[in-house]
mmCIF file of C-alpha atoms in Angstrom:
data_model
loop_
_atom_site.group_PDB
_atom_site.id
_atom_site.type_symbol
_atom_site.label_atom_id
_atom_site.label_comp_id
_atom_site.label_asym_id
_atom_site.label_seq_id
_atom_site.Cartn_x
_atom_site.Cartn_y
_atom_site.Cartn_z
ATOM 1 C CA MET A 1 -87.814 59.280 11.529
ATOM 2 C CA VAL A 2 -87.606 59.073 7.717
ATOM 3 C CA SER A 3 -87.815 55.368 6.891
ATOM 4 C CA LEU A 4 -87.306 53.168 3.853
ATOM 5 C CA TYR A 5 -90.123 52.754 1.347
ATOM 6 C CA LEU A 6 -91.971 49.745 2.760
ATOM 7 C CA PRO A 7 -92.850 47.968 -0.548
ATOM 8 C CA ILE A 8 -89.109 47.846 -1.388
ATOM 9 C CA VAL A 9 -88.398 46.115 1.914
ATOM 10 C CA LYS A 10 -91.249 43.617 1.411
ATOM 11 C CA PHE A 11 -90.170 42.864 -2.175
ATOM 12 C CA ILE A 12 -86.555 42.144 -1.219
ATOM 13 C CA LEU A 13 -87.428 40.121 1.898
ATOM 14 C CA ALA A 14 -89.824 37.969 -0.159
ATOM 15 C CA LEU A 15 -86.873 36.842 -2.328
ATOM 16 C CA LYS A 16 -85.242 35.137 0.707
ATOM 17 C CA LEU A 17 -81.727 36.065 -0.373
ATOM 18 C CA GLU A 18 -80.059 34.702 2.786
ATOM 19 C CA PHE A 19 -78.314 38.021 3.457
ATOM 20 C CA SER A 20 -77.141 39.116 6.879
ATOM 21 C CA LYS A 21 -78.920 42.096 8.460
ATOM 22 C CA PRO A 22 -76.129 44.582 7.512
ATOM 23 C CA GLN A 23 -76.094 43.224 3.944
ATOM 24 C CA LEU A 24 -79.870 43.641 3.690
ATOM 25 C CA ASN A 25 -79.602 47.211 4.941
ATOM 26 C CA HIS A 26 -77.020 48.002 2.268
ATOM 27 C CA LEU A 27 -79.235 46.431 -0.399
ATOM 28 C CA PHE A 28 -82.247 48.453 0.811
ATOM 29 C CA THR A 29 -80.120 51.612 0.657
ATOM 30 C CA LEU A 30 -78.940 50.944 -2.915
ATOM 31 C CA VAL A 31 -82.376 50.100 -4.343
ATOM 32 C CA HIS A 32 -83.982 52.982 -2.462
ATOM 33 C CA GLY A 33 -81.258 55.430 -3.488
ATOM 34 C CA ILE A 34 -81.282 54.390 -7.172
ATOM 35 C CA ILE A 35 -85.002 55.188 -7.315
ATOM 36 C CA LEU A 36 -84.836 58.432 -5.316
ATOM 37 C CA CYS A 37 -81.698 59.930 -6.871
ATOM 38 C CA ALA A 38 -82.782 62.459 -9.492
ATOM 39 C CA GLY A 39 -79.342 63.392 -10.835
ATOM 40 C CA ARG A 40 -76.240 61.440 -11.704
ATOM 41 C CA LYS A 41 -76.204 58.109 -9.896
ATOM 42 C CA ASN A 42 -72.762 57.218 -8.612
ATOM 43 C CA ILE A 43 -72.596 55.419 -5.272
ATOM 44 C CA THR A 44 -72.082 58.670 -3.346
ATOM 45 C CA GLN A 45 -75.226 60.256 -4.791
ATOM 46 C CA ILE A 46 -77.256 57.064 -4.361
ATOM 47 C CA GLN A 47 -76.299 56.891 -0.673
ATOM 48 C CA HIS A 48 -77.073 60.579 -0.189
ATOM 49 C CA ALA A 49 -80.502 60.245 -1.833
ATOM 50 C CA ALA A 50 -81.377 57.338 0.477
ATOM 51 C CA LYS A 51 -80.337 59.401 3.559
ATOM 52 C CA ASP A 52 -78.019 56.589 4.653
ATOM 53 C CA HIS A 53 -75.719 57.571 7.541
ATOM 54 C CA HIS A 54 -73.082 54.846 7.187
ATOM 55 C CA HIS A 55 -69.644 55.631 5.819
ATOM 56 C CA LEU A 56 -69.432 55.410 2.006
ATOM 57 C CA SER A 57 -66.866 52.603 2.296
ATOM 58 C CA CYS A 58 -69.588 50.354 3.774
ATOM 59 C CA LEU A 59 -71.541 50.451 0.488
ATOM 60 C CA THR A 60 -68.499 50.046 -1.743
ATOM 61 C CA ASN A 61 -67.287 47.147 0.408
ATOM 62 C CA PHE A 62 -70.742 45.551 0.104
ATOM 63 C CA LEU A 63 -70.432 45.668 -3.679
ATOM 64 C CA ASN A 64 -66.754 44.792 -4.034
ATOM 65 C CA HIS A 65 -65.914 42.383 -1.212
ATOM 66 C CA SER A 66 -68.856 41.384 0.975
ATOM 67 C CA PRO A 67 -69.506 37.579 0.914
ATOM 68 C CA TRP A 68 -72.896 37.329 -0.783
ATOM 69 C CA CYS A 69 -73.871 35.356 -3.867
ATOM 70 C CA MET A 70 -74.935 37.352 -6.918
ATOM 71 C CA ASN A 71 -76.034 34.162 -8.716
ATOM 72 C CA ARG A 72 -78.428 33.312 -5.885
ATOM 73 C CA MET A 73 -79.911 36.814 -6.134
ATOM 74 C CA GLN A 74 -80.346 36.326 -9.883
ATOM 75 C CA ARG A 75 -82.018 32.918 -9.479
ATOM 76 C CA ARG A 76 -84.438 34.092 -6.774
ATOM 77 C CA ARG A 77 -85.281 37.252 -8.718
ATOM 78 C CA ILE A 78 -85.907 35.321 -11.950
ATOM 79 C CA GLN A 79 -88.094 32.800 -10.125
ATOM 80 C CA ALA A 80 -90.147 35.648 -8.626
ATOM 81 C CA ILE A 81 -90.699 37.081 -12.133
ATOM 82 C CA MET A 82 -91.839 33.747 -13.559
ATOM 83 C CA ASN A 83 -94.134 33.135 -10.574
ATOM 84 C CA ARG A 84 -95.739 36.555 -11.081
ATOM 85 C CA ILE A 85 -96.224 35.948 -14.821
ATOM 86 C CA ARG A 86 -97.722 32.483 -14.266
ATOM 87 C CA LYS A 87 -100.041 33.757 -11.548
ATOM 88 C CA SER A 88 -101.262 36.476 -13.912
ATOM 89 C CA HIS A 89 -101.987 33.911 -16.625
ATOM 90 C CA LEU A 90 -103.873 31.643 -14.235
ATOM 91 C CA ASN A 91 -106.022 34.558 -13.076
ATOM 92 C CA GLY A 92 -106.747 35.355 -16.731
ATOM 93 C CA GLY A 93 -107.715 31.758 -17.503
ATOM 94 C CA ASP A 94 -105.229 31.362 -20.374
ATOM 95 C CA SER A 95 -105.019 27.792 -21.670
ATOM 96 C CA ARG A 96 -101.681 28.312 -23.452
ATOM 97 C CA ARG A 97 -99.530 31.119 -22.121
ATOM 98 C CA ILE A 98 -97.535 33.284 -24.544
ATOM 99 C CA VAL A 99 -94.178 34.578 -23.309
ATOM 100 C CA PHE A 100 -91.800 36.772 -25.299
ATOM 101 C CA LEU A 101 -88.077 36.377 -24.609
ATOM 102 C CA ILE A 102 -86.183 39.309 -26.148
ATOM 103 C CA VAL A 103 -82.420 39.209 -26.772
ATOM 104 C CA ASP A 104 -80.219 42.251 -27.397
ATOM 105 C CA ASP A 105 -77.048 43.947 -26.178
ATOM 106 C CA THR A 106 -76.099 47.360 -24.839
ATOM 107 C CA CYS A 107 -72.943 49.378 -24.151
ATOM 108 C CA CYS A 108 -72.107 51.142 -20.887
ATOM 109 C CA LYS A 109 -69.919 53.896 -22.298
ATOM 110 C CA LYS A 110 -67.082 55.309 -20.193
ATOM 111 C CA ASP A 111 -64.713 58.230 -20.566
ATOM 112 C CA ARG A 112 -61.456 57.296 -22.258
ATOM 113 C CA THR A 113 -59.517 58.552 -19.223
ATOM 114 C CA THR A 114 -61.069 55.757 -17.131
ATOM 115 C CA GLN A 115 -58.061 53.451 -17.273
ATOM 116 C CA LYS A 116 -58.212 51.780 -13.852
ATOM 117 C CA MET A 117 -61.753 50.426 -14.194
ATOM 118 C CA GLU A 118 -61.529 46.681 -14.865
ATOM 119 C CA ALA A 119 -62.689 44.927 -18.065
ATOM 120 C CA LEU A 120 -63.110 48.046 -20.210
ATOM 121 C CA SER A 121 -62.339 47.793 -23.921
ATOM 122 C CA PHE A 122 -63.183 49.362 -27.281
ATOM 123 C CA GLN A 123 -66.367 47.786 -28.642
ATOM 124 C CA TYR A 124 -68.777 48.680 -31.417
ATOM 125 C CA SER A 125 -71.877 50.596 -30.333
ATOM 126 C CA HIS A 126 -74.942 50.403 -32.599
ATOM 127 C CA GLU A 127 -76.282 53.603 -31.037
ATOM 128 C CA GLU A 128 -73.074 55.563 -31.673
ATOM 129 C CA GLY A 129 -72.263 53.854 -34.974
ATOM 130 C CA LYS A 130 -68.610 53.454 -33.973
ATOM 131 C CA SER A 131 -66.328 51.779 -31.426
ATOM 132 C CA VAL A 132 -66.507 53.242 -27.911
ATOM 133 C CA TRP A 133 -64.648 52.670 -24.624
ATOM 134 C CA CYS A 134 -67.178 50.648 -22.651
ATOM 135 C CA HIS A 135 -68.479 47.548 -20.960
ATOM 136 C CA ASN A 136 -70.864 45.528 -23.128
ATOM 137 C CA LEU A 137 -73.688 43.279 -21.953
ATOM 138 C CA VAL A 138 -75.906 40.813 -23.758
ATOM 139 C CA THR A 139 -79.260 40.852 -21.991
ATOM 140 C CA THR A 140 -82.682 39.235 -22.103
ATOM 141 C CA HIS A 141 -86.040 40.865 -21.402
ATOM 142 C CA VAL A 142 -89.322 39.054 -20.758
ATOM 143 C CA VAL A 143 -92.747 40.354 -21.771
ATOM 144 C CA SER A 144 -96.029 38.576 -21.082
ATOM 145 C CA ASP A 145 -99.606 39.623 -20.408
ATOM 146 C CA GLY A 146 -98.718 43.331 -20.210
ATOM 147 C CA GLN A 147 -95.760 42.741 -17.889
ATOM 148 C CA SER A 148 -92.256 43.756 -18.961
ATOM 149 C CA TYR A 149 -89.181 42.650 -16.981
ATOM 150 C CA ALA A 150 -85.436 43.046 -17.426
ATOM 151 C CA PHE A 151 -84.529 39.381 -17.031
ATOM 152 C CA ASP A 152 -80.893 38.269 -17.307
ATOM 153 C CA PHE A 153 -77.492 39.485 -18.505
ATOM 154 C CA ARG A 154 -74.031 38.277 -19.487
ATOM 155 C CA PRO A 155 -71.000 40.584 -19.913
ATOM 156 C CA TYR A 156 -69.323 40.315 -23.300
ATOM 157 C CA TYR A 157 -65.519 40.462 -23.631
ATOM 158 C CA PRO A 158 -63.694 40.936 -26.962
ATOM 159 C CA SER A 159 -61.346 38.140 -28.011
ATOM 160 C CA GLU A 160 -58.257 40.315 -27.366
ATOM 161 C CA TYR A 161 -59.323 40.913 -23.764
ATOM 162 C CA CYS A 162 -60.077 37.207 -23.238
ATOM 163 C CA GLU A 163 -56.639 36.305 -24.565
ATOM 164 C CA SER A 164 -54.909 38.806 -22.269
ATOM 165 C CA GLN A 165 -56.893 37.566 -19.239
ATOM 166 C CA ARG A 166 -56.605 33.887 -20.240
ATOM 167 C CA ILE A 167 -60.352 33.277 -20.225
ATOM 168 C CA ALA A 168 -62.439 31.455 -22.829
ATOM 169 C CA PHE A 169 -63.886 33.724 -25.506
ATOM 170 C CA LYS A 170 -67.663 33.657 -25.989
ATOM 171 C CA SER A 171 -69.321 35.497 -28.850
ATOM 172 C CA LYS A 172 -72.514 37.478 -28.334
ATOM 173 C CA ASN A 173 -74.384 34.636 -30.007
ATOM 174 C CA ASP A 174 -72.812 32.178 -27.530
ATOM 175 C CA LEU A 175 -73.994 34.322 -24.622
ATOM 176 C CA ALA A 176 -77.473 34.569 -26.154
ATOM 177 C CA VAL A 177 -77.583 30.766 -26.450
ATOM 178 C CA GLU A 178 -76.589 30.443 -22.764
ATOM 179 C CA MET A 179 -79.497 32.604 -21.643
ATOM 180 C CA ILE A 180 -81.963 30.926 -24.012
ATOM 181 C CA GLU A 181 -80.975 27.503 -22.700
ATOM 182 C CA ALA A 182 -81.263 28.754 -19.093
ATOM 183 C CA PHE A 183 -84.740 30.243 -19.579
ATOM 184 C CA PRO A 184 -87.096 28.376 -17.180
ATOM 185 C CA ALA A 185 -90.108 27.776 -19.442
ATOM 186 C CA ASN A 186 -92.870 25.297 -18.650
ATOM 187 C CA ASP A 187 -94.344 22.872 -21.179
ATOM 188 C CA ASN A 188 -97.616 24.830 -21.311
ATOM 189 C CA GLU A 189 -95.882 28.103 -22.192
ATOM 190 C CA ARG A 190 -95.458 29.114 -25.827
ATOM 191 C CA VAL A 191 -92.209 31.101 -25.963
ATOM 192 C CA TYR A 192 -91.273 33.440 -28.827
ATOM 193 C CA ALA A 193 -87.641 34.570 -28.951
ATOM 194 C CA LEU A 194 -87.438 38.048 -30.482
ATOM 195 C CA MET A 195 -84.110 39.317 -31.834
ATOM 196 C CA ASP A 196 -82.573 41.788 -34.236
ATOM 197 C CA SER A 197 -80.436 40.701 -37.177
ATOM 198 C CA TRP A 198 -77.247 40.509 -35.067
ATOM 199 C CA TYR A 199 -78.526 37.330 -33.362
ATOM 200 C CA THR A 200 -80.322 35.634 -36.241
ATOM 201 C CA SER A 201 -77.792 32.839 -36.737
ATOM 202 C CA GLY A 202 -78.205 29.099 -37.149
ATOM 203 C CA LYS A 203 -76.624 28.615 -33.710
ATOM 204 C CA VAL A 204 -79.202 30.771 -31.923
ATOM 205 C CA VAL A 205 -82.199 29.537 -33.930
ATOM 206 C CA ASN A 206 -81.198 25.900 -33.329
ATOM 207 C CA ALA A 207 -80.877 26.592 -29.590
ATOM 208 C CA CYS A 208 -84.448 27.930 -29.628
ATOM 209 C CA ASN A 209 -85.634 24.880 -31.578
ATOM 210 C CA ARG A 210 -84.069 22.541 -28.994
ATOM 211 C CA LYS A 211 -85.983 24.341 -26.238
ATOM 212 C CA GLY A 212 -89.224 24.266 -28.227
ATOM 213 C CA PHE A 213 -89.218 28.058 -28.655
ATOM 214 C CA HIS A 214 -90.285 29.853 -31.817
ATOM 215 C CA VAL A 215 -88.172 32.653 -33.287
ATOM 216 C CA ILE A 216 -89.312 35.956 -34.782
ATOM 217 C CA ALA A 217 -86.317 38.019 -35.799
ATOM 218 C CA ALA A 218 -85.011 40.577 -38.233
ATOM 219 C CA ILE A 219 -82.568 39.272 -40.807
ATOM 220 C CA ARG A 220 -80.076 40.973 -43.113
ATOM 221 C CA THR A 221 -81.059 41.173 -46.752
ATOM 222 C CA ASN A 222 -77.709 39.762 -47.923
ATOM 223 C CA ARG A 223 -78.675 36.283 -46.658
ATOM 224 C CA LEU A 224 -79.351 33.517 -49.189
ATOM 225 C CA ILE A 225 -82.761 32.045 -49.976
ATOM 226 C CA CYS A 226 -83.835 29.317 -52.413
ATOM 227 C CA PRO A 227 -87.104 30.203 -54.158
ATOM 228 C CA SER A 228 -87.982 27.467 -56.706
ATOM 229 C CA GLY A 229 -84.564 25.870 -56.123
ATOM 230 C CA MET A 230 -82.658 29.013 -57.130
ATOM 231 C CA THR A 231 -80.040 30.261 -54.628
ATOM 232 C CA ILE A 232 -80.049 34.074 -54.466
ATOM 233 C CA LYS A 233 -79.570 36.886 -51.982
ATOM 234 C CA ILE A 234 -82.747 38.360 -50.510
ATOM 235 C CA ASN A 235 -82.064 41.875 -51.780
ATOM 236 C CA ASP A 236 -81.230 40.622 -55.290
ATOM 237 C CA PHE A 237 -84.412 38.551 -55.361
ATOM 238 C CA ALA A 238 -86.493 41.550 -54.274
ATOM 239 C CA GLU A 239 -84.977 43.858 -56.909
ATOM 240 C CA GLN A 240 -85.122 41.393 -59.800
ATOM 241 C CA TYR A 241 -88.267 39.324 -59.277
ATOM 242 C CA ILE A 242 -90.753 40.970 -56.914
ATOM 243 C CA ARG A 243 -93.396 43.311 -58.312
ATOM 244 C CA LYS A 244 -96.210 45.112 -56.533
ATOM 245 C CA SER A 245 -98.747 42.549 -57.775
ATOM 246 C CA ASP A 246 -96.857 39.921 -55.732
ATOM 247 C CA LEU A 247 -97.317 41.866 -52.474
ATOM 248 C CA ARG A 248 -100.058 41.864 -49.871
ATOM 249 C CA SER A 249 -101.166 44.979 -48.028
ATOM 250 C CA VAL A 250 -101.005 44.353 -44.257
ATOM 251 C CA THR A 251 -102.264 46.835 -41.648
ATOM 252 C CA VAL A 252 -100.812 46.442 -38.169
ATOM 253 C CA ASP A 253 -102.460 48.372 -35.319
ATOM 254 C CA GLY A 254 -100.227 51.186 -34.113
ATOM 255 C CA GLN A 255 -97.636 50.566 -36.836
ATOM 256 C CA GLY A 256 -99.319 51.460 -40.087
ATOM 257 C CA VAL A 257 -99.488 49.718 -43.458
ATOM 258 C CA TYR A 258 -96.889 47.298 -44.860
ATOM 259 C CA TRP A 259 -96.544 45.808 -48.325
ATOM 260 C CA VAL A 260 -95.441 42.233 -47.674
ATOM 261 C CA TYR A 261 -94.035 39.355 -49.718
ATOM 262 C CA ALA A 262 -94.059 35.981 -47.931
ATOM 263 C CA TYR A 263 -91.427 33.316 -48.646
ATOM 264 C CA GLU A 264 -91.175 29.819 -47.140
ATOM 265 C CA GLY A 265 -88.064 27.680 -47.251
ATOM 266 C CA PRO A 266 -84.398 27.717 -46.162
ATOM 267 C CA VAL A 267 -82.516 30.920 -45.340
ATOM 268 C CA SER A 268 -78.728 30.440 -45.438
ATOM 269 C CA GLU A 269 -78.002 27.754 -42.800
ATOM 270 C CA ILE A 270 -81.515 28.002 -41.274
ATOM 271 C CA GLU A 271 -84.096 25.542 -42.633
ATOM 272 C CA ASN A 272 -87.863 25.639 -43.021
ATOM 273 C CA VAL A 273 -88.792 29.166 -42.012
ATOM 274 C CA ARG A 274 -91.199 31.857 -43.148
ATOM 275 C CA LEU A 275 -89.700 35.099 -44.379
ATOM 276 C CA LEU A 276 -91.573 38.376 -44.668
ATOM 277 C CA LEU A 277 -90.079 40.975 -46.983
ATOM 278 C CA SER A 278 -91.767 44.258 -46.070
ATOM 279 C CA TRP A 279 -91.980 47.771 -47.427
ATOM 280 C CA LYS A 280 -93.419 50.420 -45.105
ATOM 281 C CA ASP A 281 -96.362 52.534 -46.379
ATOM 282 C CA GLU A 282 -95.341 52.580 -50.034
ATOM 283 C CA TYR A 283 -93.641 50.115 -52.398
ATOM 284 C CA THR A 284 -91.099 51.315 -54.956
ATOM 285 C CA ALA A 285 -90.337 49.064 -57.920
ATOM 286 C CA SER A 286 -86.986 47.257 -57.849
ATOM 287 C CA SER A 287 -86.244 48.438 -54.294
ATOM 288 C CA LYS A 288 -84.775 46.545 -51.351
ATOM 289 C CA PRO A 289 -87.197 45.563 -48.573
ATOM 290 C CA GLN A 290 -87.068 47.943 -45.606
ATOM 291 C CA VAL A 291 -87.843 45.205 -43.068
ATOM 292 C CA CYS A 292 -87.127 41.507 -43.403
ATOM 293 C CA LEU A 293 -88.531 39.207 -40.696
ATOM 294 C CA LEU A 294 -87.894 35.523 -40.123
ATOM 295 C CA CYS A 295 -90.456 33.379 -38.298
ATOM 296 C CA THR A 296 -90.243 29.690 -37.339
ATOM 297 C CA ASP A 297 -93.929 29.365 -36.382
ATOM 298 C CA PRO A 298 -95.922 28.379 -39.516
ATOM 299 C CA THR A 299 -99.269 28.882 -37.746
ATOM 300 C CA LEU A 300 -98.973 32.673 -37.443
ATOM 301 C CA ASP A 301 -100.530 35.004 -39.992
ATOM 302 C CA LEU A 302 -98.661 37.989 -41.429
ATOM 303 C CA VAL A 303 -100.289 40.564 -39.149
ATOM 304 C CA THR A 304 -99.545 38.541 -36.005
ATOM 305 C CA ILE A 305 -95.896 38.083 -36.968
ATOM 306 C CA GLN A 306 -95.494 41.852 -37.412
ATOM 307 C CA ARG A 307 -97.372 42.566 -34.186
ATOM 308 C CA TYR A 308 -95.361 40.057 -32.151
ATOM 309 C CA TYR A 309 -92.061 41.394 -33.468
ATOM 310 C CA HIS A 310 -93.060 44.896 -32.391
ATOM 311 C CA VAL A 311 -92.974 43.592 -28.776
ATOM 312 C CA ARG A 312 -89.169 43.609 -29.156
ATOM 313 C CA TRP A 313 -89.316 47.372 -28.659
ATOM 314 C CA ASN A 314 -89.744 46.665 -24.914
ATOM 315 C CA ILE A 315 -86.028 45.948 -24.557
ATOM 316 C CA GLU A 316 -85.115 49.239 -26.267
ATOM 317 C CA THR A 317 -87.367 51.264 -23.948
ATOM 318 C CA GLY A 318 -86.017 49.124 -21.095
ATOM 319 C CA TYR A 319 -82.465 50.219 -21.877
ATOM 320 C CA ARG A 320 -83.602 53.848 -21.913
ATOM 321 C CA TYR A 321 -85.250 53.497 -18.508
ATOM 322 C CA PHE A 322 -82.135 51.755 -17.183
ATOM 323 C CA LYS A 323 -79.736 54.465 -18.324
ATOM 324 C CA GLU A 324 -81.786 57.649 -18.039
ATOM 325 C CA LEU A 325 -83.967 56.814 -15.034
ATOM 326 C CA LEU A 326 -81.863 54.381 -12.978
ATOM 327 C CA GLY A 327 -78.287 55.284 -13.940
ATOM 328 C CA PHE A 328 -77.364 51.800 -15.145
ATOM 329 C CA ASP A 329 -74.176 53.033 -16.865
ATOM 330 C CA GLN A 330 -73.208 55.794 -14.410
ATOM 331 C CA TYR A 331 -71.191 53.676 -11.962
ATOM 332 C CA GLN A 332 -67.643 54.677 -10.996
ATOM 333 C CA LEU A 333 -66.552 51.402 -9.394
ATOM 334 C CA LEU A 334 -63.133 50.050 -10.323
ATOM 335 C CA SER A 335 -63.677 46.370 -9.489
ATOM 336 C CA PHE A 336 -65.548 44.432 -12.190
ATOM 337 C CA ARG A 337 -66.980 42.189 -9.480
ATOM 338 C CA GLY A 338 -68.552 45.264 -7.889
ATOM 339 C CA ILE A 339 -69.776 46.493 -11.279
ATOM 340 C CA GLN A 340 -71.520 43.181 -12.042
ATOM 341 C CA ARG A 341 -73.149 43.230 -8.604
ATOM 342 C CA PHE A 342 -74.292 46.797 -9.273
ATOM 343 C CA TRP A 343 -75.886 45.620 -12.544
ATOM 344 C CA ALA A 344 -77.629 42.776 -10.691
ATOM 345 C CA ILE A 345 -79.059 45.290 -8.205
ATOM 346 C CA GLN A 346 -80.180 47.480 -11.117
ATOM 347 C CA PHE A 347 -82.085 44.512 -12.576
ATOM 348 C CA LEU A 348 -83.611 43.924 -9.123
ATOM 349 C CA THR A 349 -84.661 47.593 -8.972
ATOM 350 C CA GLN A 350 -86.293 47.480 -12.409
ATOM 351 C CA ASN A 351 -88.197 44.333 -11.450
ATOM 352 C CA PHE A 352 -89.464 45.966 -8.242
ATOM 353 C CA LEU A 353 -90.653 49.000 -10.215
ATOM 354 C CA GLU A 354 -92.464 46.742 -12.698
ATOM 355 C CA PHE A 355 -94.108 44.804 -9.832
ATOM 356 C CA GLN A 356 -95.228 48.128 -8.377
ATOM 357 C CA ARG A 357 -96.450 49.335 -11.783
ATOM 358 C CA GLN A 358 -98.623 46.246 -12.167
ATOM 359 C CA GLU A 359 -100.192 46.808 -8.750
ATOM 360 C CA TRP A 360 -100.941 50.461 -9.471
ATOM 361 C CA MET A 361 -102.461 49.588 -12.849
ATOM 362 C CA ASN A 362 -105.145 47.392 -11.279
ATOM 363 C CA GLY A 363 -107.521 50.339 -11.429
ATOM 364 C CA GLY A 364 -107.186 50.395 -15.209
ATOM 365 C CA THR A 365 -105.016 53.534 -15.372
ATOM 366 C CA ASP A 366 -102.019 53.330 -17.682
ATOM 367 C CA VAL A 367 -98.810 53.786 -15.652
ATOM 368 C CA THR A 368 -95.171 53.905 -16.837
ATOM 369 C CA LEU A 369 -92.020 53.127 -14.873
ATOM 370 C CA GLY A 370 -91.323 56.858 -14.875
ATOM 371 C CA ASP A 371 -94.715 57.448 -13.213
ATOM 372 C CA VAL A 372 -93.861 54.860 -10.560
ATOM 373 C CA VAL A 373 -90.521 56.514 -9.797
ATOM 374 C CA ARG A 374 -92.103 59.970 -9.568
ATOM 375 C CA ARG A 375 -94.814 58.708 -7.206
ATOM 376 C CA ILE A 376 -92.281 57.019 -4.912
ATOM 377 C CA ARG A 377 -90.184 60.195 -4.836
ATOM 378 C CA GLU A 378 -93.262 62.286 -4.009
ATOM 379 C CA GLU A 379 -94.262 59.926 -1.201
ATOM 380 C CA PHE A 380 -90.729 60.006 0.211
ATOM 381 C CA PHE A 381 -90.685 63.811 0.059
ATOM 382 C CA GLY A 382 -94.019 63.837 1.898
ATOM 383 C CA GLN A 383 -92.456 61.613 4.533
ATOM 384 C CA ILE A 384 -89.653 64.165 4.992
ATOM 385 C CA VAL A 385 -92.175 67.018 5.355
ATOM 386 C CA VAL A 386 -94.060 65.074 8.054
ATOM 387 C CA TYR A 387 -90.794 64.298 9.843
ATOM 388 C CA VAL A 388 -89.720 67.970 9.846
ATOM 389 C CA TYR A 389 -93.164 69.016 11.101
ATOM 390 C CA GLN A 390 -93.015 66.500 13.967
ATOM 391 C CA GLN A 391 -89.514 67.596 14.927
ATOM 392 C CA ALA A 392 -90.615 71.221 14.883
ATOM 393 C CA LEU A 393 -93.523 70.432 17.223
ATOM 394 C CA GLU A 394 -91.019 68.822 19.592
ATOM 395 C CA LYS A 395 -88.860 71.982 19.302
ATOM 396 C CA LYS A 396 -85.818 70.083 18.035
ATOM 397 C CA PRO A 397 -82.906 72.328 16.908
ATOM 398 C CA LEU A 398 -82.943 73.068 13.178
ATOM 399 C CA LEU A 399 -79.294 72.075 12.771
ATOM 400 C CA ASP A 400 -80.034 68.623 14.236
ATOM 401 C CA ILE A 401 -82.883 68.126 11.751
ATOM 402 C CA LEU A 402 -80.721 69.208 8.817
ATOM 403 C CA ARG A 403 -77.883 66.965 9.964
ATOM 404 C CA HIS A 404 -80.203 63.967 10.175
ATOM 405 C CA LEU A 405 -81.536 64.655 6.667
ATOM 406 C CA ARG A 406 -78.013 65.282 5.379
ATOM 407 C CA LEU A 407 -78.995 68.772 4.204
ATOM 408 C CA SER A 408 -77.285 72.138 4.491
ATOM 409 C CA ALA A 409 -79.025 75.400 5.383
#
């Protein structure tokens, strides 16, 4: 018989989710099917890829109506991530652990004809450069000691939708603050919150300060600074006062050469920060800086600030893996409760793949999430070949074998 991939079963059982046996079987099917499905990943295709023989309504009912707690799944999953990270640091003998908490948002774009799907609205997409019909999530991603995990998420609703549904409006910055405040850091962990310019507000930076986290973030060049007591926009200051003799050449491994001007002081409503105004490769007189980074840790040198900020790219590649490899935005569920549960299972699937990646990298070979997925698919295909061979030896009818594998001749 073709069985489930055993490491998936062990990973989910270790979380102690308090699911019933049928609920666990549905969860195994979804995680297994998301990984195995090579094409478009709606629930039908996910079930087919996992060779599940239950009626499709069983899976949709599990997502939409079944009495299980998504928040408990999130808590247990997050705790498993932090335990794995802390165990890795202990094995490495680190005295002060460095953890990067990355904040960003992403759109799950839908066709405009999708009217019956709950909670859809027009929202601005940075990738598209325009408003699209979508669901929008603010998410966090954790990177530490070579490990990279999709961590937490909050759906974002525009103010018009909140008003129509009579729910309290929360901005993307509010949702980011919620996840920062909920991050379970220990006292001996040095946490750096990495963000793009959308989240670099006094509200978010102050939330990080209250938690004892440092911030490294991009910032818009129209923000105000006060060099020598003079209030001026960053871009105006760069054009009018900075010359090449004021810059330092900084080489960052894997990123190239930057010409950097360092400023210390207040930035708009944010006090006592370091600001790096950077030009990539070549500086042009009276030009605006191409990259402007804010850092609240005064102990870091210029190269380290640039190198740490580059870690933020993990959330961008994470979104690509989610959408292209796991079908994060390909759902066709109508109920928003079912959609949020589907997202939670997607996060669970990514975390399993990262756990598996870490185990397979013990030999020193560099492995990507895509490599992990391909290897699991190959092993599952091998399992099918063995099953067909065994059935053939037992002289089982071909039609029975095809029916069991949900294949047509």
